[in-house]
PDB file of C-alpha atoms in Angstrom:
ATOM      1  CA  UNK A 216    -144.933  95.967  79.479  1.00  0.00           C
ATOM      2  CA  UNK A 217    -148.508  96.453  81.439  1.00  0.00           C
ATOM      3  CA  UNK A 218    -151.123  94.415  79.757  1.00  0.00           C
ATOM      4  CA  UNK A 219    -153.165  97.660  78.854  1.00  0.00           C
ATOM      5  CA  UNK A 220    -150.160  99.137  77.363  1.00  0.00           C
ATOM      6  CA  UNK A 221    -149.602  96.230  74.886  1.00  0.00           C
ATOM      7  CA  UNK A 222    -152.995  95.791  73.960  1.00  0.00           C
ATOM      8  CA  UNK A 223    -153.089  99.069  73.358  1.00  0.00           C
ATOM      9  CA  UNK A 224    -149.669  99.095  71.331  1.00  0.00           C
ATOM     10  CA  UNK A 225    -150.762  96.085  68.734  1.00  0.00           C
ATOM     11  CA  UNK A 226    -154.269  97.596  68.228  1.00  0.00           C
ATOM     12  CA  UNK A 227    -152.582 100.701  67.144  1.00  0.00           C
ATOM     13  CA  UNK A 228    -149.751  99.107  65.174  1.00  0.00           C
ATOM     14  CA  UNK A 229    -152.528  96.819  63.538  1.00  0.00           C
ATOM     15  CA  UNK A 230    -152.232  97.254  59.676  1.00  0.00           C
ATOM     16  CA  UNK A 231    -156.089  97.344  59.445  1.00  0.00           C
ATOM     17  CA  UNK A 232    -157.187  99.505  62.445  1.00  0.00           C
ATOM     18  CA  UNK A 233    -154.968 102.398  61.682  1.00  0.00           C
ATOM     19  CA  UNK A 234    -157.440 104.076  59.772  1.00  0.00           C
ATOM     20  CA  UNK A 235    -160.068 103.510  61.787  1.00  0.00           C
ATOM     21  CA  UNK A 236    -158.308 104.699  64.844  1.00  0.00           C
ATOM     22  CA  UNK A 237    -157.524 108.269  63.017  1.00  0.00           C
ATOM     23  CA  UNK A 238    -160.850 108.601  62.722  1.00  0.00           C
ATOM     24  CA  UNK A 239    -162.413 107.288  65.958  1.00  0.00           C
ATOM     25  CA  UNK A 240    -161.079 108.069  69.596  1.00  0.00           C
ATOM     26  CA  UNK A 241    -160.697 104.463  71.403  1.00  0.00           C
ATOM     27  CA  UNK A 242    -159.073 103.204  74.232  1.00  0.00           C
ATOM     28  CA  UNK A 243    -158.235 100.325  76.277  1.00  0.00           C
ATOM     29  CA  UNK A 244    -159.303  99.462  79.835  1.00  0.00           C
ATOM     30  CA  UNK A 245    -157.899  96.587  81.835  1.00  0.00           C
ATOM     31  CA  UNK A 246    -160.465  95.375  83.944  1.00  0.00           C
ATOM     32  CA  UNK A 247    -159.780  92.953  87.223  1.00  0.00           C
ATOM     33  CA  UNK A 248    -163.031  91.616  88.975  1.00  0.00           C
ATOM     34  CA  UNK A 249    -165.199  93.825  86.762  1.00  0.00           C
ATOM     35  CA  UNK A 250    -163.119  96.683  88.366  1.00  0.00           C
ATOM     36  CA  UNK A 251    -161.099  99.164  85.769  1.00  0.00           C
ATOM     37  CA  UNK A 252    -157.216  99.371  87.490  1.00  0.00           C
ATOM     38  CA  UNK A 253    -155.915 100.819  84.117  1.00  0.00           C
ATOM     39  CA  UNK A 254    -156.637 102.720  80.866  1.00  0.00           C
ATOM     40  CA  UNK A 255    -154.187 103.198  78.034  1.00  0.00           C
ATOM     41  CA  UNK A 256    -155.445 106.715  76.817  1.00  0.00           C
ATOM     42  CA  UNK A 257    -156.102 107.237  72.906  1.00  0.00           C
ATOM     43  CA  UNK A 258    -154.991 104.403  70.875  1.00  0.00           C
ATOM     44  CA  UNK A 259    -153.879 105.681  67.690  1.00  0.00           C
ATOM     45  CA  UNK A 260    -150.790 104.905  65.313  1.00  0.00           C
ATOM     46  CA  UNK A 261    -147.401 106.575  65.400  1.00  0.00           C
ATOM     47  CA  UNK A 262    -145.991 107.321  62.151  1.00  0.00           C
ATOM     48  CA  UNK A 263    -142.217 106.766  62.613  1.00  0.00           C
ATOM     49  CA  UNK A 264    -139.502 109.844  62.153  1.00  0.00           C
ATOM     50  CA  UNK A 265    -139.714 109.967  58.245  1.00  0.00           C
ATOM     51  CA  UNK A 266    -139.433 112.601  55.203  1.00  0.00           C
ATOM     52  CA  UNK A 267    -142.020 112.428  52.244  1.00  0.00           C
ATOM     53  CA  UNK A 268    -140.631 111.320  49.009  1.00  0.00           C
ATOM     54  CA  UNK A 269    -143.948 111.656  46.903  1.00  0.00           C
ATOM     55  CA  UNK A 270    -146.915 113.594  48.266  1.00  0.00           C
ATOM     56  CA  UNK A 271    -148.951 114.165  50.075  1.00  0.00           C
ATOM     57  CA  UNK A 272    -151.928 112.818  48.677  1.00  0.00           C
ATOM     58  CA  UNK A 273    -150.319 112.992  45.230  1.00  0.00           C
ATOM     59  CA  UNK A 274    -152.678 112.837  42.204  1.00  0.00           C
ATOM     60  CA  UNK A 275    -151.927 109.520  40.098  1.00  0.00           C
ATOM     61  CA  UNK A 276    -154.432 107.436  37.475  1.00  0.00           C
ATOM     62  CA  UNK A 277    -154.543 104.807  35.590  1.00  0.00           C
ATOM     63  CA  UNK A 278    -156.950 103.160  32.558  1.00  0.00           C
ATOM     64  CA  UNK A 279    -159.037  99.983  32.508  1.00  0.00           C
ATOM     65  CA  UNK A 280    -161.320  99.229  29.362  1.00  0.00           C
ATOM     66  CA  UNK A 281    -161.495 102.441  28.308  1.00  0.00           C
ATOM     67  CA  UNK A 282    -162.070 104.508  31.283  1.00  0.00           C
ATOM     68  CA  UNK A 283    -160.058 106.406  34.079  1.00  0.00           C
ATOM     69  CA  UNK A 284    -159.976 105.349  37.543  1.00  0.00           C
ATOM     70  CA  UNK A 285    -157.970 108.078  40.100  1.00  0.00           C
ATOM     71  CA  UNK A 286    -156.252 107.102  43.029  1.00  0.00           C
ATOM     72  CA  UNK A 287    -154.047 108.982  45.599  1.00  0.00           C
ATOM     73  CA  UNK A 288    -150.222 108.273  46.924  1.00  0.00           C
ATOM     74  CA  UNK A 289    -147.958 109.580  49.952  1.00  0.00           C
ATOM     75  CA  UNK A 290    -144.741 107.730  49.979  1.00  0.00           C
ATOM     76  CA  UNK A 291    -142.328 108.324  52.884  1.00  0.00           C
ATOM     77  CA  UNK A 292    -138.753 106.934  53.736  1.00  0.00           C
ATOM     78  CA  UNK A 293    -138.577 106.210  57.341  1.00  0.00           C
ATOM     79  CA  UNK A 294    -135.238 107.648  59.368  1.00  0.00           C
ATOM     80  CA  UNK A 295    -133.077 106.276  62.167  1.00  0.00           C
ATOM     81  CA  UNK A 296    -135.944 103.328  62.927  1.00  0.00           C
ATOM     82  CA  UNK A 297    -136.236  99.641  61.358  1.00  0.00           C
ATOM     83  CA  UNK A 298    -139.758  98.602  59.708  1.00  0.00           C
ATOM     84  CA  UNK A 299    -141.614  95.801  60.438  1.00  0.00           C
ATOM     85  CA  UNK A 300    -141.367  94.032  57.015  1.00  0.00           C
ATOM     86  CA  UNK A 301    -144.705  91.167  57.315  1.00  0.00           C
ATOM     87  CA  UNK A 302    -147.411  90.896  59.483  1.00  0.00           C
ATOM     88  CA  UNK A 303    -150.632  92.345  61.288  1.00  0.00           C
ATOM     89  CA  UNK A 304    -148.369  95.208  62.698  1.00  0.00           C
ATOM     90  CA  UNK A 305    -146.749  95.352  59.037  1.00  0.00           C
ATOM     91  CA  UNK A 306    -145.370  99.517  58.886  1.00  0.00           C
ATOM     92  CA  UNK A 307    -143.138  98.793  55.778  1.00  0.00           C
ATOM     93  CA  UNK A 308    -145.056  98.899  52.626  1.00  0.00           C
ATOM     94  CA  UNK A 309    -148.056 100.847  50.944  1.00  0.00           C
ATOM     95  CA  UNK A 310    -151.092 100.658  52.773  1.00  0.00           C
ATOM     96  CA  UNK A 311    -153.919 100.085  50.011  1.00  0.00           C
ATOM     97  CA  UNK A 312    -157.308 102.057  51.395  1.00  0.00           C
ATOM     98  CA  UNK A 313    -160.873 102.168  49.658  1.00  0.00           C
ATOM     99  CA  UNK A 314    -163.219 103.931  50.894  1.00  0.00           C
ATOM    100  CA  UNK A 315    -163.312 102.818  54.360  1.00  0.00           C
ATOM    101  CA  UNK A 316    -161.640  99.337  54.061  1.00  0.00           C
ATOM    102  CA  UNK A 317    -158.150  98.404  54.172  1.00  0.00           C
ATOM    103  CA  UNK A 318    -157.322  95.918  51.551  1.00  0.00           C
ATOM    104  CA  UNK A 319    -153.730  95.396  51.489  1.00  0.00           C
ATOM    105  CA  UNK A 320    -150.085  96.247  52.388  1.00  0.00           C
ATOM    106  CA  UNK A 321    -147.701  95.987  49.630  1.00  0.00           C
ATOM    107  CA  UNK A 322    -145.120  97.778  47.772  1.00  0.00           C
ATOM    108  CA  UNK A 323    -146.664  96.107  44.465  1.00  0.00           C
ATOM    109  CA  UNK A 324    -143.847  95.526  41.778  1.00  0.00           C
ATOM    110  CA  UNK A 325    -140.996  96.033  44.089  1.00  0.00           C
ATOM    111  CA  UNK A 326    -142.327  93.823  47.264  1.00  0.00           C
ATOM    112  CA  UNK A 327    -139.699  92.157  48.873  1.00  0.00           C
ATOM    113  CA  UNK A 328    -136.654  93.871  46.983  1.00  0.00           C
ATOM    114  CA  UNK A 329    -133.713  95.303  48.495  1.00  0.00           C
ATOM    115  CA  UNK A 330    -133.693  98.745  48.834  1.00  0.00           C
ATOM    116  CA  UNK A 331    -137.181  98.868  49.759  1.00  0.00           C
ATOM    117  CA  UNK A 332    -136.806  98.493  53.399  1.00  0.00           C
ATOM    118  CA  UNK A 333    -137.084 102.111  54.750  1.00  0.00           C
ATOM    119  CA  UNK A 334    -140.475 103.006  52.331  1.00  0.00           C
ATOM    120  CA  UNK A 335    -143.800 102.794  53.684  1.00  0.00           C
ATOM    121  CA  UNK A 336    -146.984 105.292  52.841  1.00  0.00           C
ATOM    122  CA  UNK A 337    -150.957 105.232  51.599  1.00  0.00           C
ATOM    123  CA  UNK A 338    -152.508 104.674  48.742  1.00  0.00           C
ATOM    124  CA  UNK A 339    -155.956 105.288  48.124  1.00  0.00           C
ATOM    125  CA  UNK A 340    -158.460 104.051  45.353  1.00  0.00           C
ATOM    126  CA  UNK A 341    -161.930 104.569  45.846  1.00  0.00           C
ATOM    127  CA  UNK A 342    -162.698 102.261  42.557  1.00  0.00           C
ATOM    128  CA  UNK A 343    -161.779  99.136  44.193  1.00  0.00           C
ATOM    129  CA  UNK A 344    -164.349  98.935  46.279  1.00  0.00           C
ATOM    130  CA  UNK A 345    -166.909 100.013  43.733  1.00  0.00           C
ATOM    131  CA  UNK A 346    -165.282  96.893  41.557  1.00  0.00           C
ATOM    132  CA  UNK A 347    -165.728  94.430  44.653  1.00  0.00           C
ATOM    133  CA  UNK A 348    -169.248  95.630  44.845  1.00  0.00           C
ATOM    134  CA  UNK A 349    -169.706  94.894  41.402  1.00  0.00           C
ATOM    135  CA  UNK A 350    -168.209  91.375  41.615  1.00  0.00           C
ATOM    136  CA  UNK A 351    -164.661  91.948  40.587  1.00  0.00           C
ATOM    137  CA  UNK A 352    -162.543  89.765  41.929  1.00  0.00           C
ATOM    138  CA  UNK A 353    -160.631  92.357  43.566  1.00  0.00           C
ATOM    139  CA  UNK A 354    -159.235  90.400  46.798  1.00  0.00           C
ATOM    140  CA  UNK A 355    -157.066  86.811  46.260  1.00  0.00           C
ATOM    141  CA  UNK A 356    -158.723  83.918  46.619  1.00  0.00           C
ATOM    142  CA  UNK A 357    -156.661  83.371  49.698  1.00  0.00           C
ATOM    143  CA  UNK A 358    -158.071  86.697  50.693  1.00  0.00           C
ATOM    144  CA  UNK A 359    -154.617  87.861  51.559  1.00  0.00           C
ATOM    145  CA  UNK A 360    -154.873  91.017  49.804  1.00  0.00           C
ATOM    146  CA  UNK A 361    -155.450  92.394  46.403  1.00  0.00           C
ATOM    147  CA  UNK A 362    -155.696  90.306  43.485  1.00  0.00           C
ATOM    148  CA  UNK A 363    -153.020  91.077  41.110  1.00  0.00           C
ATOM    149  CA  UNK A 364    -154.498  88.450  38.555  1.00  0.00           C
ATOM    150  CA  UNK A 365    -157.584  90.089  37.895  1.00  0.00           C
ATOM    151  CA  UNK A 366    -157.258  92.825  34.591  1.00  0.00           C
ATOM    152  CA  UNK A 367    -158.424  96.069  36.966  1.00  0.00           C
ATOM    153  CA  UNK A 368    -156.209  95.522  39.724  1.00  0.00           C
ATOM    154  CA  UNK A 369    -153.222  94.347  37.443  1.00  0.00           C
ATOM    155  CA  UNK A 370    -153.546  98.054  35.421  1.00  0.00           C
ATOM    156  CA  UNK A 371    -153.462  99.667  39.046  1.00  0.00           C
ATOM    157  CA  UNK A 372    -150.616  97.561  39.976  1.00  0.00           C
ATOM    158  CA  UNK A 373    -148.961  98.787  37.009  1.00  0.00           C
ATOM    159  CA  UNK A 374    -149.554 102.587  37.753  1.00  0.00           C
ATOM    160  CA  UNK A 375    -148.344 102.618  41.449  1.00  0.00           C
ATOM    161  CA  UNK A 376    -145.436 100.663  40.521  1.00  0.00           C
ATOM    162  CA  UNK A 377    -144.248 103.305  38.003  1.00  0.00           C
ATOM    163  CA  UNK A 378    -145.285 106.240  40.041  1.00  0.00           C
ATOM    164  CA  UNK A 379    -142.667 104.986  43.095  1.00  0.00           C
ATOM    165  CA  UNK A 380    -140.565 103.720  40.756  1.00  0.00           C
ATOM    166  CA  UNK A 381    -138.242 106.445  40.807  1.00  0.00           C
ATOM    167  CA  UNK A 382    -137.875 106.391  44.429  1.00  0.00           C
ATOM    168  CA  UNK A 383    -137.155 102.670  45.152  1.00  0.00           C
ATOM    169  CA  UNK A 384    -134.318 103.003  42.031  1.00  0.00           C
ATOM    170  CA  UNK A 385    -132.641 105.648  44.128  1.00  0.00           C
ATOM    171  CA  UNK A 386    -132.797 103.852  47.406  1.00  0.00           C
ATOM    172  CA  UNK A 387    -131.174 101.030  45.627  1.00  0.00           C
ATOM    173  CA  UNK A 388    -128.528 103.301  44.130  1.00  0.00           C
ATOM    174  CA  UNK A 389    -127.854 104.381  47.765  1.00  0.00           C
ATOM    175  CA  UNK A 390    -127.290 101.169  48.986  1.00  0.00           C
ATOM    176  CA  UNK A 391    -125.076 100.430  46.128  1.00  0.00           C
ATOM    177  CA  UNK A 392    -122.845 103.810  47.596  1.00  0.00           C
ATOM    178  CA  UNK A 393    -123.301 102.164  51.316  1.00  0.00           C
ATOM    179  CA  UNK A 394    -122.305  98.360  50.054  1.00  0.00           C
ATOM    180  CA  UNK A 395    -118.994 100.095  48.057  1.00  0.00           C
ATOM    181  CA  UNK A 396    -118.283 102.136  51.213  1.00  0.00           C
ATOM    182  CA  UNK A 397    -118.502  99.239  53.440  1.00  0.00           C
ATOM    183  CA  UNK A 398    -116.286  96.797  51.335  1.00  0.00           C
ATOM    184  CA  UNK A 399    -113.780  99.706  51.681  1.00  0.00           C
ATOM    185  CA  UNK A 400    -113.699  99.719  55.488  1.00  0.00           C
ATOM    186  CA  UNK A 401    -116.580 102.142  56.022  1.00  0.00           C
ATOM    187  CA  UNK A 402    -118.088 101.114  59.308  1.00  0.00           C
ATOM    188  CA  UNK A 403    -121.792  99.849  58.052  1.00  0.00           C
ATOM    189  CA  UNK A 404    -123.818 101.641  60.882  1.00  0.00           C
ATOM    190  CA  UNK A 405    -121.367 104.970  59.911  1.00  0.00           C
ATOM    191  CA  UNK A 406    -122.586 104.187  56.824  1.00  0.00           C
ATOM    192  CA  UNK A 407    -126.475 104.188  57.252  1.00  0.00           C
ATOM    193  CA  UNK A 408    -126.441 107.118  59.410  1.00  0.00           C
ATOM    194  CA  UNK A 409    -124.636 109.435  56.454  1.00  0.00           C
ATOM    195  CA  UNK A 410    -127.628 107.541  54.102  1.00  0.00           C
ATOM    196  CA  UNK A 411    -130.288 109.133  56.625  1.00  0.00           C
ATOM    197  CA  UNK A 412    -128.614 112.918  56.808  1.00  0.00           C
ATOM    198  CA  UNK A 413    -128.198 112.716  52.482  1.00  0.00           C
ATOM    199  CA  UNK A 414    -132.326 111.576  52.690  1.00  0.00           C
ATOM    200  CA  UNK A 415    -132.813 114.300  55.078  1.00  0.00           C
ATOM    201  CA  UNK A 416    -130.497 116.846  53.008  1.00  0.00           C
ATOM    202  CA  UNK A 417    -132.649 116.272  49.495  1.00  0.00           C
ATOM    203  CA  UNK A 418    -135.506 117.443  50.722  1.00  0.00           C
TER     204      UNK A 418
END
């Protein structure tokens, strides 16, 4: 790969700059002898092939001492392409924005569990950053993402996790069909290409 190219491919696959680069046109110039021999054109993020299982931009809420605090979701399953599960260029997982910042990429209760593999999305909560603002330990210690030990982030944990609850049960149950099917002689790959055109047939 030319060096401009794969600059300009982690930039764009960067977990934090996605945003940013929907919103600002930026590219990348390789420069030799303070001489530009190559520019990448727009860097921006490309969503894999995918169909949306909540969303988009669905409404969701959730309470914290007494008062409401909104948020927004768009949950999608990915088709025919493998996620990159940890990381800077992290696409599996929910992509926490506030305002302008990215503050984490999670799926929340169900990180790390099978049948989660395929999900990725945004969620959006302009209240966190008004909490780190206000001193709310929002962000780990580690600063590694949200803080799910602190009371106002635990009760938004809580909400997303119920809100895509329904769709990481059903991936599961899928797999379940796909692990039965390939115990019987199924070929696996046979296998997750019939999962994709049922994903593709529900909606």
């Amino acid at each position: 790969m030319e060096p401009c190219l794969h600059r300009s491919v982690a930039l764009a696959n960067n977990t934090y700059l996605r945003d940013v680069l929907t919103r600002r046109h930026v590219e990348v110039a390789h420069l030799k002898n303070g001489k530009e021999i190559e520019r990448s054109g727009r860097v921006q993020f490309e969503e894999p092939p995918s169909v949306v299982l909540i969303g988009p931009e669905m409404q969701g809420q959730f309470q914290h001492e007494k008062h409401t605090y909104p948020f927004t979701l768009t949950l999608k399953r990915a088709l025919d392409v493998e996620l990159t599960p940890r990381g800077d260029e992290r696409t599996n997982g929910l992509v926490v924005l506030s305002g302008m910042a990215v503050l984490d990429c999670q799926l929340f209760d169900y990180e790390n569990q099978v049948g989660t593999e395929y999900l990725f999305g945004t969620v959006r909560c302009p209240a966190l950053v008004e909490m780190l603002g206000q001193g709310v330990a929002v962000i780990s210690d580690e600063r590694a993402g949200l803080n799910p030990k602190d009371p106002f982030v635990a009760a938004f944990y809580k909400a997303v996790s119920r809100m895509i609850a329904p769709c990481v049960m059903a991936e599961q149950e899928k797999l379940r069909h796909l692990e039965r099917a390939s115990t019987s002689g199924c070929d696996f790959r046979r296998a997750g290409a019939l999962q994709d055109r049922q994903v593709r047939a529900e909606q």
